[in-house]
Coordinates of C-alpha atoms in Angstrom, one line a residue:
M1 CA -2.9 -40.2 -4.5
K2 CA 0.5 -38.6 -4.5
R3 CA 1.1 -39.4 -8.2
T4 CA -2.3 -37.9 -9.0
E5 CA -1.5 -34.7 -7.1
K6 CA 1.9 -34.5 -8.9
K7 CA 0.2 -34.9 -12.3
K8 CA -2.2 -32.1 -11.4
D9 CA 0.6 -29.8 -10.4
I10 CA 2.5 -30.5 -13.6
Q11 CA -0.7 -29.8 -15.6
K12 CA -1.2 -26.5 -13.8
E13 CA 2.3 -25.4 -14.5
R14 CA 1.9 -26.3 -18.1
V15 CA -1.3 -24.2 -18.3
H16 CA 0.5 -21.2 -16.8
D17 CA 3.3 -21.5 -19.4
Q18 CA 1.1 -22.2 -22.5
P19 CA 0.6 -19.6 -25.2
L20 CA -2.8 -17.9 -25.5
K21 CA -5.5 -19.1 -27.9
T22 CA -7.1 -17.1 -30.7
T23 CA -10.7 -17.0 -29.3
I24 CA -11.8 -14.9 -26.3
E25 CA -14.0 -17.6 -24.9
A26 CA -11.3 -20.2 -24.8
N27 CA -8.8 -17.8 -23.2
I28 CA -11.3 -16.7 -20.5
S29 CA -12.4 -20.2 -19.9
D30 CA -8.7 -21.3 -19.2
L31 CA -8.3 -18.2 -17.0
K32 CA -11.3 -19.0 -14.9
Q33 CA -10.2 -22.6 -14.5
I34 CA -6.8 -21.6 -13.2
L35 CA -8.2 -18.9 -10.8
G36 CA -11.1 -21.1 -9.7
D37 CA -13.7 -18.7 -11.3
P38 CA -13.6 -16.2 -8.4
D39 CA -16.6 -13.8 -7.8
D40 CA -14.3 -10.7 -8.0
L41 CA -13.1 -11.6 -11.5
V42 CA -14.8 -9.1 -13.8
V43 CA -15.1 -9.9 -17.5
R44 CA -16.6 -7.1 -19.7
Y45 CA -17.5 -8.1 -23.3
F46 CA -18.1 -5.5 -26.0
T47 CA -17.3 -4.9 -29.7
V48 CA -14.9 -2.6 -31.6
G49 CA -14.4 -1.6 -35.2
D50 CA -17.9 -1.0 -36.6
K51 CA -19.2 -3.8 -34.3
E52 CA -17.4 -6.4 -36.4
H53 CA -14.9 -7.6 -33.8
A54 CA -15.6 -9.1 -30.4
A55 CA -13.4 -7.9 -27.5
A56 CA -13.2 -8.1 -23.7
I57 CA -11.4 -6.7 -20.8
V58 CA -10.7 -8.6 -17.6
Y59 CA -9.7 -7.4 -14.2
I60 CA -10.1 -8.2 -10.5
N61 CA -12.4 -5.9 -8.7
G62 CA -10.9 -3.9 -5.9
L63 CA -7.3 -4.0 -7.3
I64 CA -7.8 -1.5 -10.1
D65 CA -8.4 2.2 -10.6
T66 CA -12.0 2.1 -11.7
A67 CA -12.0 5.6 -13.2
L68 CA -8.9 4.8 -15.3
V69 CA -10.5 1.7 -16.7
Q70 CA -13.8 3.5 -17.4
N71 CA -12.4 6.7 -19.0
N72 CA -9.2 5.5 -20.7
I73 CA -10.1 2.1 -21.9
L74 CA -13.8 1.3 -22.1
E75 CA -14.9 4.8 -23.2
N76 CA -12.2 5.0 -25.9
L77 CA -12.8 1.5 -27.3
Q78 CA -16.6 1.7 -27.3
T79 CA -17.2 5.2 -28.6
K80 CA -14.1 6.2 -30.7
T81 CA -13.7 3.0 -32.7
L82 CA -17.2 2.9 -34.3
E83 CA -15.9 4.2 -37.6
L84 CA -13.1 1.8 -38.0
K85 CA -13.6 -0.5 -41.0
E86 CA -10.5 -2.7 -40.6
K87 CA -11.4 -6.3 -41.2
E88 CA -8.1 -7.9 -40.2
A89 CA -7.9 -8.6 -36.5
V90 CA -4.1 -8.3 -36.3
T91 CA -4.0 -4.9 -38.0
L92 CA -7.0 -3.7 -35.9
F93 CA -5.2 -4.9 -32.7
D94 CA -2.1 -2.8 -33.6
Q95 CA -4.2 0.2 -34.4
L96 CA -6.0 0.0 -31.1
Y97 CA -2.7 -0.3 -29.2
R98 CA -1.2 2.7 -31.0
E99 CA -4.2 5.1 -31.2
F100 CA -7.0 4.2 -28.8
I101 CA -5.6 2.8 -25.5
S102 CA -4.7 5.9 -23.4
V103 CA -3.0 4.1 -20.5
A104 CA 0.7 5.0 -20.2
D105 CA 2.0 1.6 -19.1
T106 CA 0.7 -0.7 -21.8
E107 CA 2.5 -3.6 -23.5
K108 CA 1.7 -6.7 -25.6
S109 CA 2.0 -10.3 -24.5
S110 CA 1.0 -13.7 -25.6
T111 CA 1.3 -16.0 -22.5
M112 CA -1.0 -17.0 -19.7
E113 CA 1.8 -16.3 -17.2
K114 CA 1.7 -12.6 -18.1
V115 CA -2.1 -12.6 -17.9
L116 CA -2.0 -14.0 -14.3
S117 CA 0.8 -11.7 -13.1
T118 CA -1.0 -8.7 -14.5
L119 CA -4.4 -9.5 -13.0
L120 CA -3.1 -10.4 -9.6
S121 CA -1.0 -7.2 -9.4
G122 CA -4.0 -4.9 -10.2
G123 CA -3.7 -4.7 -14.0
T124 CA -6.3 -5.1 -16.8
V125 CA -6.1 -7.5 -19.7
F126 CA -7.6 -6.6 -23.2
Y127 CA -8.6 -9.5 -25.5
L128 CA -9.5 -9.2 -29.2
D129 CA -11.1 -12.1 -30.8
G130 CA -9.2 -13.8 -33.6
I131 CA -5.6 -13.3 -32.4
S132 CA -3.4 -14.9 -29.7
E133 CA -2.0 -11.6 -28.4
I134 CA -3.3 -9.4 -25.5
L135 CA -2.7 -6.0 -24.2
V136 CA -1.7 -5.8 -20.5
L137 CA -2.4 -2.4 -18.9
N138 CA -1.2 -1.1 -15.6
T139 CA -4.4 0.1 -14.0
A140 CA -3.4 -0.7 -10.4
G141 CA -5.4 1.4 -7.9
G142 CA -7.9 0.7 -5.2
E143 CA -7.8 1.9 -1.6
N144 CA -4.4 3.0 -0.2
R145 CA -3.5 4.5 3.1
S146 CA -2.7 8.2 2.9
I147 CA 0.9 9.4 3.6
E148 CA 1.2 10.1 7.4
E149 CA 3.9 10.7 9.9
P150 CA 5.9 7.5 10.7
V151 CA 4.6 5.8 13.9
S152 CA 7.8 4.0 14.9
E153 CA 10.2 6.9 14.2
S154 CA 8.7 10.1 15.3
L155 CA 10.9 13.2 15.4
I156 CA 10.6 16.7 16.9
R157 CA 12.3 18.3 13.9
G158 CA 12.3 16.8 10.4
P159 CA 10.0 15.7 7.6
R160 CA 6.7 14.3 8.6
A161 CA 6.1 12.0 5.6
G162 CA 6.4 8.2 6.0
F163 CA 6.3 5.3 3.6
I164 CA 3.0 3.5 2.9
E165 CA 2.2 0.0 1.6
D166 CA 2.3 1.0 -2.1
I167 CA 5.8 0.6 -3.7
G168 CA 5.1 3.1 -6.4
T169 CA 4.3 5.8 -3.9
N170 CA 7.4 4.9 -1.8
A171 CA 9.6 4.9 -4.9
A172 CA 8.3 8.4 -5.8
M173 CA 9.0 9.6 -2.3
I174 CA 12.6 8.6 -2.6
R175 CA 12.9 10.3 -6.0
R176 CA 11.5 13.5 -4.5
E177 CA 14.4 13.4 -2.0
I178 CA 17.1 12.6 -4.5
H179 CA 17.2 14.5 -7.8
D180 CA 20.2 12.8 -9.2
P181 CA 20.2 11.3 -12.7
S182 CA 22.5 8.6 -11.4
L183 CA 19.9 7.3 -9.0
R184 CA 19.1 3.7 -10.1
M185 CA 16.1 1.4 -9.4
K186 CA 16.4 -2.3 -10.0
T187 CA 13.4 -4.4 -9.6
H188 CA 13.1 -8.1 -8.6
Q189 CA 10.1 -10.4 -8.5
I190 CA 10.0 -12.6 -5.4
G191 CA 7.6 -15.3 -4.2
E192 CA 6.7 -18.6 -5.8
R193 CA 2.9 -18.5 -4.9
S194 CA 2.3 -14.8 -4.7
K195 CA 4.6 -12.6 -6.8
K196 CA 5.8 -9.4 -5.1
T197 CA 7.7 -6.6 -6.6
L198 CA 10.9 -5.6 -4.8
A199 CA 13.0 -2.5 -5.7
V200 CA 16.6 -1.7 -4.9
F201 CA 17.6 2.0 -4.9
Y202 CA 21.2 3.1 -5.2
I203 CA 23.4 5.8 -6.9
D204 CA 25.5 4.5 -9.7
G205 CA 29.0 5.8 -9.3
V206 CA 28.8 5.9 -5.5
I207 CA 27.9 2.5 -4.2
H208 CA 30.6 -0.1 -4.3
P209 CA 29.9 -2.6 -7.2
E210 CA 30.7 -5.7 -5.1
I211 CA 28.2 -4.7 -2.4
L212 CA 25.6 -4.2 -5.1
A213 CA 26.4 -7.4 -6.9
E214 CA 26.2 -9.4 -3.6
M215 CA 22.9 -7.8 -2.7
N216 CA 21.3 -8.7 -6.1
R217 CA 22.7 -12.2 -5.8
R218 CA 21.0 -12.7 -2.4
L219 CA 17.8 -11.2 -3.6
D220 CA 17.7 -13.5 -6.6
S221 CA 18.2 -16.5 -4.3
I222 CA 15.0 -15.8 -2.3
N223 CA 12.8 -18.8 -2.4
I224 CA 9.6 -18.3 -0.4
D225 CA 5.8 -18.4 -1.1
S226 CA 5.4 -14.7 -0.7
A227 CA 7.0 -11.7 1.0
I228 CA 4.2 -10.3 3.2
D229 CA 6.5 -7.7 4.7
S230 CA 10.1 -6.6 4.2
G231 CA 10.9 -8.6 7.4
Y232 CA 10.8 -11.8 5.2
V233 CA 13.4 -10.3 2.9
E234 CA 15.6 -9.1 5.7
E235 CA 15.8 -12.5 7.4
W236 CA 16.5 -14.2 4.1
I237 CA 19.4 -12.0 2.9
E238 CA 21.1 -11.1 6.2
D239 CA 24.6 -12.6 6.9
S240 CA 23.8 -14.3 10.2
F241 CA 20.4 -15.4 11.3
L242 CA 21.8 -16.5 14.6
S243 CA 22.8 -13.0 15.7
P244 CA 20.5 -10.9 17.9
F245 CA 21.9 -7.8 16.2
P246 CA 20.2 -6.5 13.1
Q247 CA 22.5 -6.5 10.1
I248 CA 20.0 -4.5 8.0
I249 CA 18.2 -1.4 9.3
N250 CA 14.4 -1.0 8.7
T251 CA 12.9 2.4 8.5
E252 CA 9.6 4.1 7.6
R253 CA 11.3 7.4 6.8
P254 CA 12.0 8.5 3.2
D255 CA 14.5 11.1 4.4
K256 CA 16.5 8.5 6.3
S257 CA 16.5 6.2 3.2
A258 CA 17.6 9.1 1.0
A259 CA 20.5 9.9 3.4
A260 CA 21.6 6.3 3.4
I261 CA 21.6 6.2 -0.5
L262 CA 23.7 9.3 -0.6
Q263 CA 26.2 7.8 1.8
G264 CA 26.7 4.9 -0.6
K265 CA 24.3 2.3 0.8
A266 CA 21.3 0.6 -0.9
V267 CA 17.7 0.8 0.0
I268 CA 15.2 -2.0 -0.6
L269 CA 11.5 -1.5 -1.0
V270 CA 9.0 -4.3 -0.9
D271 CA 5.5 -3.9 -2.3
G272 CA 2.9 -4.1 0.5
S273 CA 5.3 -3.0 3.3
P274 CA 5.8 0.5 4.7
F275 CA 9.3 -0.4 6.0
A276 CA 12.3 0.0 3.8
L277 CA 15.6 -1.9 4.3
I278 CA 19.0 -0.2 4.5
A279 CA 22.2 -2.1 3.9
P280 CA 25.1 -2.5 4.6
I281 CA 25.3 -1.1 8.1
A282 CA 27.8 -1.0 11.0
L283 CA 27.2 -1.1 14.8
G284 CA 27.5 2.7 15.0
N285 CA 24.5 3.2 12.7
V286 CA 22.1 1.5 15.1
L287 CA 22.2 4.3 17.6
Q288 CA 22.0 7.2 15.1
S289 CA 18.8 9.1 14.3
P290 CA 18.0 11.5 11.4
E291 CA 17.3 14.2 14.0
D292 CA 21.1 14.2 14.8
Y293 CA 21.6 16.0 11.5
Y294 CA 18.6 18.3 11.7
E295 CA 19.8 20.0 14.8
R296 CA 23.0 21.9 15.2
W297 CA 26.1 19.8 15.7
M298 CA 26.5 20.4 19.5
I299 CA 22.8 19.6 20.2
G300 CA 23.0 16.6 17.9
S301 CA 26.1 15.3 19.6
F302 CA 24.6 15.8 23.1
I303 CA 21.5 13.8 22.1
R304 CA 23.6 11.0 20.6
L305 CA 25.8 10.9 23.8
L306 CA 22.6 10.5 25.9
R307 CA 21.6 7.7 23.5
Y308 CA 24.9 5.9 24.1
L309 CA 24.5 6.4 27.9
G310 CA 21.0 5.0 27.7
A311 CA 22.2 2.0 25.8
F312 CA 24.8 1.3 28.5
F313 CA 22.1 1.6 31.3
S314 CA 19.8 -0.6 29.3
L315 CA 22.4 -3.4 29.0
F316 CA 24.3 -3.3 32.3
L317 CA 22.3 -1.6 35.0
P318 CA 20.3 -4.7 36.3
G319 CA 23.4 -6.8 36.0
L320 CA 25.6 -4.3 37.9
Y321 CA 23.0 -4.1 40.7
I322 CA 22.9 -7.9 41.0
A323 CA 26.7 -8.2 41.0
L324 CA 27.3 -5.5 43.5
V325 CA 24.6 -6.6 46.0
S326 CA 25.4 -10.3 45.7
Y327 CA 29.2 -10.4 45.5
H328 CA 30.9 -7.0 45.7
Q329 CA 29.2 -5.2 48.6
D330 CA 32.6 -3.7 49.5
L331 CA 32.5 -1.6 46.3
I332 CA 29.3 0.1 47.4
P333 CA 29.6 3.2 49.7
S334 CA 28.8 2.3 53.3
E335 CA 25.7 4.6 53.6
L336 CA 24.2 3.3 50.4
A337 CA 25.0 -0.3 51.3
F338 CA 23.1 0.1 54.6
S339 CA 20.2 1.8 52.8
I340 CA 20.0 -1.1 50.3
A341 CA 20.2 -3.7 53.1
A342 CA 17.4 -1.9 55.0
T343 CA 15.1 -1.8 51.9
R344 CA 15.8 -5.5 51.2
E345 CA 14.9 -6.6 54.7
G346 CA 12.0 -9.0 54.5
V347 CA 12.3 -9.7 50.8
P348 CA 12.1 -13.5 50.5
F349 CA 14.0 -13.8 47.2
P350 CA 17.6 -13.6 46.2
V351 CA 18.5 -10.4 44.3
V352 CA 18.7 -12.2 41.0
V353 CA 15.2 -13.7 41.3
E354 CA 13.9 -10.3 42.4
A355 CA 15.5 -8.6 39.4
A356 CA 14.3 -11.3 37.0
L357 CA 10.7 -10.9 38.3
M358 CA 10.7 -7.2 37.8
V359 CA 12.4 -7.3 34.3
I360 CA 10.0 -10.0 33.0
T361 CA 7.0 -8.0 34.5
M362 CA 8.3 -4.9 32.7
E363 CA 8.5 -6.9 29.4
F364 CA 4.9 -8.0 29.8
L365 CA 3.8 -4.5 30.4
R366 CA 5.8 -3.2 27.4
E367 CA 4.3 -5.9 25.0
A368 CA 0.8 -5.3 26.4
G369 CA 1.1 -1.6 25.8
A370 CA 2.3 -2.1 22.3
R371 CA -0.4 -4.6 21.3
L372 CA -3.4 -2.7 22.8
P373 CA -5.0 0.3 21.1
Q374 CA -2.8 3.4 21.4
T375 CA -4.8 5.3 24.0
I376 CA -5.3 2.2 26.2
G377 CA -1.7 1.0 25.7
Q378 CA -0.2 4.2 27.1
T379 CA -2.4 3.9 30.2
I380 CA -1.5 0.2 30.7
G381 CA 2.2 1.0 30.4
I382 CA 2.2 3.9 32.9
V383 CA -0.5 2.9 35.4
G384 CA 0.3 -0.8 35.2
G385 CA 4.0 -0.1 36.1
L386 CA 3.1 2.2 39.0
V387 CA 0.5 0.0 40.4
I388 CA 2.4 -3.3 40.1
G389 CA 5.6 -1.7 41.4
D390 CA 4.0 -0.1 44.4
A391 CA 2.0 -3.3 45.2
A392 CA 5.1 -5.5 44.9
V393 CA 7.0 -3.2 47.4
Q394 CA 4.1 -3.1 49.8
A395 CA 3.8 -6.9 49.7
G396 CA 7.5 -7.2 50.4
I397 CA 8.2 -9.1 47.2
V398 CA 10.7 -6.6 45.9
S399 CA 12.7 -3.8 47.3
P400 CA 12.1 -0.1 46.4
I401 CA 15.6 0.3 45.0
M402 CA 15.0 -2.6 42.6
V403 CA 11.9 -0.8 41.3
I404 CA 14.1 2.3 40.7
V405 CA 16.7 0.2 38.9
I406 CA 14.2 -1.5 36.6
A407 CA 12.4 1.8 35.9
L408 CA 15.7 3.5 34.9
T409 CA 16.5 0.5 32.7
A410 CA 13.1 0.7 30.9
I411 CA 13.4 4.5 30.4
A412 CA 17.0 4.0 29.0
T413 CA 15.7 1.3 26.6
F414 CA 13.2 3.8 25.2
S415 CA 16.0 6.1 24.2
I416 CA 17.2 3.6 21.6
P417 CA 15.8 4.8 18.2
L418 CA 15.4 1.5 16.5
Y419 CA 13.0 -1.1 17.8
S420 CA 15.0 -4.1 16.4
V421 CA 18.1 -2.9 18.2
A422 CA 16.2 -2.3 21.5
I423 CA 15.0 -5.9 21.4
A424 CA 18.5 -7.1 20.8
F425 CA 19.7 -5.2 23.8
R426 CA 16.9 -6.6 25.9
L427 CA 18.0 -10.1 25.1
I428 CA 21.6 -9.4 25.9
R429 CA 20.5 -7.9 29.2
F430 CA 19.2 -11.3 30.3
A431 CA 22.6 -12.9 29.5
I432 CA 24.4 -10.2 31.5
M433 CA 22.1 -10.7 34.4
I434 CA 22.8 -14.5 34.4
G435 CA 26.5 -13.8 34.2
A436 CA 26.3 -11.4 37.1
A437 CA 24.3 -13.9 39.2
I438 CA 26.9 -16.6 38.7
F439 CA 30.3 -14.8 38.7
G440 CA 29.5 -11.2 39.8
L441 CA 31.4 -8.5 37.9
Y442 CA 33.6 -11.2 36.4
G443 CA 30.5 -12.7 34.8
I444 CA 29.5 -9.3 33.3
V445 CA 33.0 -8.9 31.9
L446 CA 32.9 -12.4 30.5
V447 CA 29.5 -11.8 28.7
Y448 CA 30.8 -8.5 27.5
I449 CA 33.9 -10.1 25.9
M450 CA 31.7 -12.8 24.3
V451 CA 29.4 -10.1 22.8
N452 CA 32.4 -8.3 21.5
I453 CA 33.8 -11.5 19.9
H454 CA 30.5 -12.0 18.2
I455 CA 30.4 -8.4 17.0
V456 CA 33.9 -8.5 15.4
N457 CA 33.0 -11.7 13.6
L458 CA 29.7 -10.3 12.3
K459 CA 29.3 -8.8 8.9
S460 CA 26.7 -6.9 6.9
F461 CA 27.1 -7.7 3.2
G462 CA 30.8 -8.2 3.7
I463 CA 31.3 -5.1 5.8
P464 CA 32.6 -5.8 9.3
Y465 CA 30.0 -4.9 11.8
S466 CA 32.5 -3.5 14.3
T467 CA 33.8 -0.9 11.9
P468 CA 35.0 1.9 12.2
F469 CA 36.5 0.6 15.5
A470 CA 37.9 -2.6 14.0
P471 CA 39.0 -2.3 11.3
T472 CA 39.8 1.3 12.2
F473 CA 38.7 4.2 10.0
K474 CA 39.5 7.3 12.0
H475 CA 37.8 9.6 9.6
D476 CA 34.5 7.9 10.3
W477 CA 34.8 8.7 14.0
K478 CA 33.7 12.2 13.2
D479 CA 30.2 10.9 12.8
L480 CA 30.1 8.1 15.4
V481 CA 29.7 9.1 19.1
I482 CA 30.1 12.8 18.4
R483 CA 28.5 14.3 15.3
A484 CA 31.0 16.8 13.9
P485 CA 29.8 19.9 12.0
L486 CA 28.5 19.2 8.5
T487 CA 31.2 21.4 7.0
T488 CA 33.9 18.9 8.3
L489 CA 32.1 15.8 7.0
V490 CA 33.5 16.2 3.5
K491 CA 33.8 12.4 2.8
R492 CA 31.4 9.6 2.7
P493 CA 31.9 6.7 5.2
S494 CA 35.3 5.1 4.5
F495 CA 34.1 1.6 5.5
L496 CA 31.7 1.6 2.5
Q497 CA 34.6 2.1 0.1
T498 CA 32.4 4.2 -2.2
K499 CA 33.6 5.0 -5.8
D500 CA 32.9 8.7 -5.2
Q501 CA 34.5 9.5 -1.8
R502 CA 33.8 13.2 -1.5
R503 CA 30.4 14.6 -0.8
G504 CA 29.1 17.2 -3.1
E505 CA 31.3 16.1 -6.0
K506 CA 30.7 13.7 -8.9
A507 CA 33.4 11.2 -9.9

């Protein structure tokens, strides 16, 4: 059985690579055999050139722009070629290609591989009887989601447009943001079973050549069946899959992508995904938001400081509470210590179990709210938290101050702009809680040191993740915790080692 299956696979590969035949019926018969004669495969036969030559177009229903096929292909070939007297099929084929096919993206081919890739990506194939060449026409269309405001990165001030699932539309949105002739777009085809188009955007003369070469090398090494979303690509090309920290930022915003390209980074678009990938990045980038630059520098800096404070609370607040209550009561002011002891009277669990129950409950509520429909999800998150928290206090399972600590932690987590970063912080929070439960404040410090050791050893396409702290780039501190006025940010980030260092000037 295994030998038979291997023979069938080899035969199928050979059919894909074989050249086309000279008759329409033979070519379409081979095509139907490979695709399994699907019901949505449309074959339209007709004649051209004074009804002397048989022809056909083939496409998959639902993937094409029907009006484009009807008006620019069928109508031209059926009505405008009636007076052609050419008897030679080869000459007629060239004439049709040059004069009668009015689809901009059209090319010749002679392999079954090209036929399959064209049809499965929404193109149309034109056959003319008597020759082994075809015309492949880019007629991709069908239903697409309209451009809307990004769901995962909403802003008070800033552009409202977000990426959609069509790579052509997304590429156009980036080009509308960057009118630079040095903007480059390099495409890759990934996926062994289902080919997907992937595009890398960068500015030639700005991005460091070694970063670009390494990125293209990793993209060429991708070996998967299909990239359903850009998350497949992200996990394949990142430096360390064992790290909870994202080494590539994902975004739905064209303005954020354009800003990254202008800094000297690269942006990766994947067909079928509304999330672009930005690389390389550093730790400071994960707490930045486009809105920091749309407001005046003092307001942007204040918002960013709040974000850093929120990240600190999200990571350390439950662990600090556990350590202080369990091991270091002498560090708590006397009145507050008596108040905490009074609220915990009758609670049957140790403080670490109490905190773990509340944190896990909050994670359940967060995930339930995210998965349910939007209107119901918000209700579940708010009402569920209030009801469960109040019921737990009334039942004596947890103390009121623990509910306050967990609520503050949850609110602080929501201040982190990137979902992938917030998840990483939530994971590290559990490690800090475990360290606090075992060793108190010493356990928190120990986990903190371990996280820092991990960060300084982590890289993003060869760029140290801990930069600009280590290695130190003092100029980049202007746009780290405090966002300096734009008039003072005259250089691109030093850690990217861009070829053109100064903003607003060409090398």
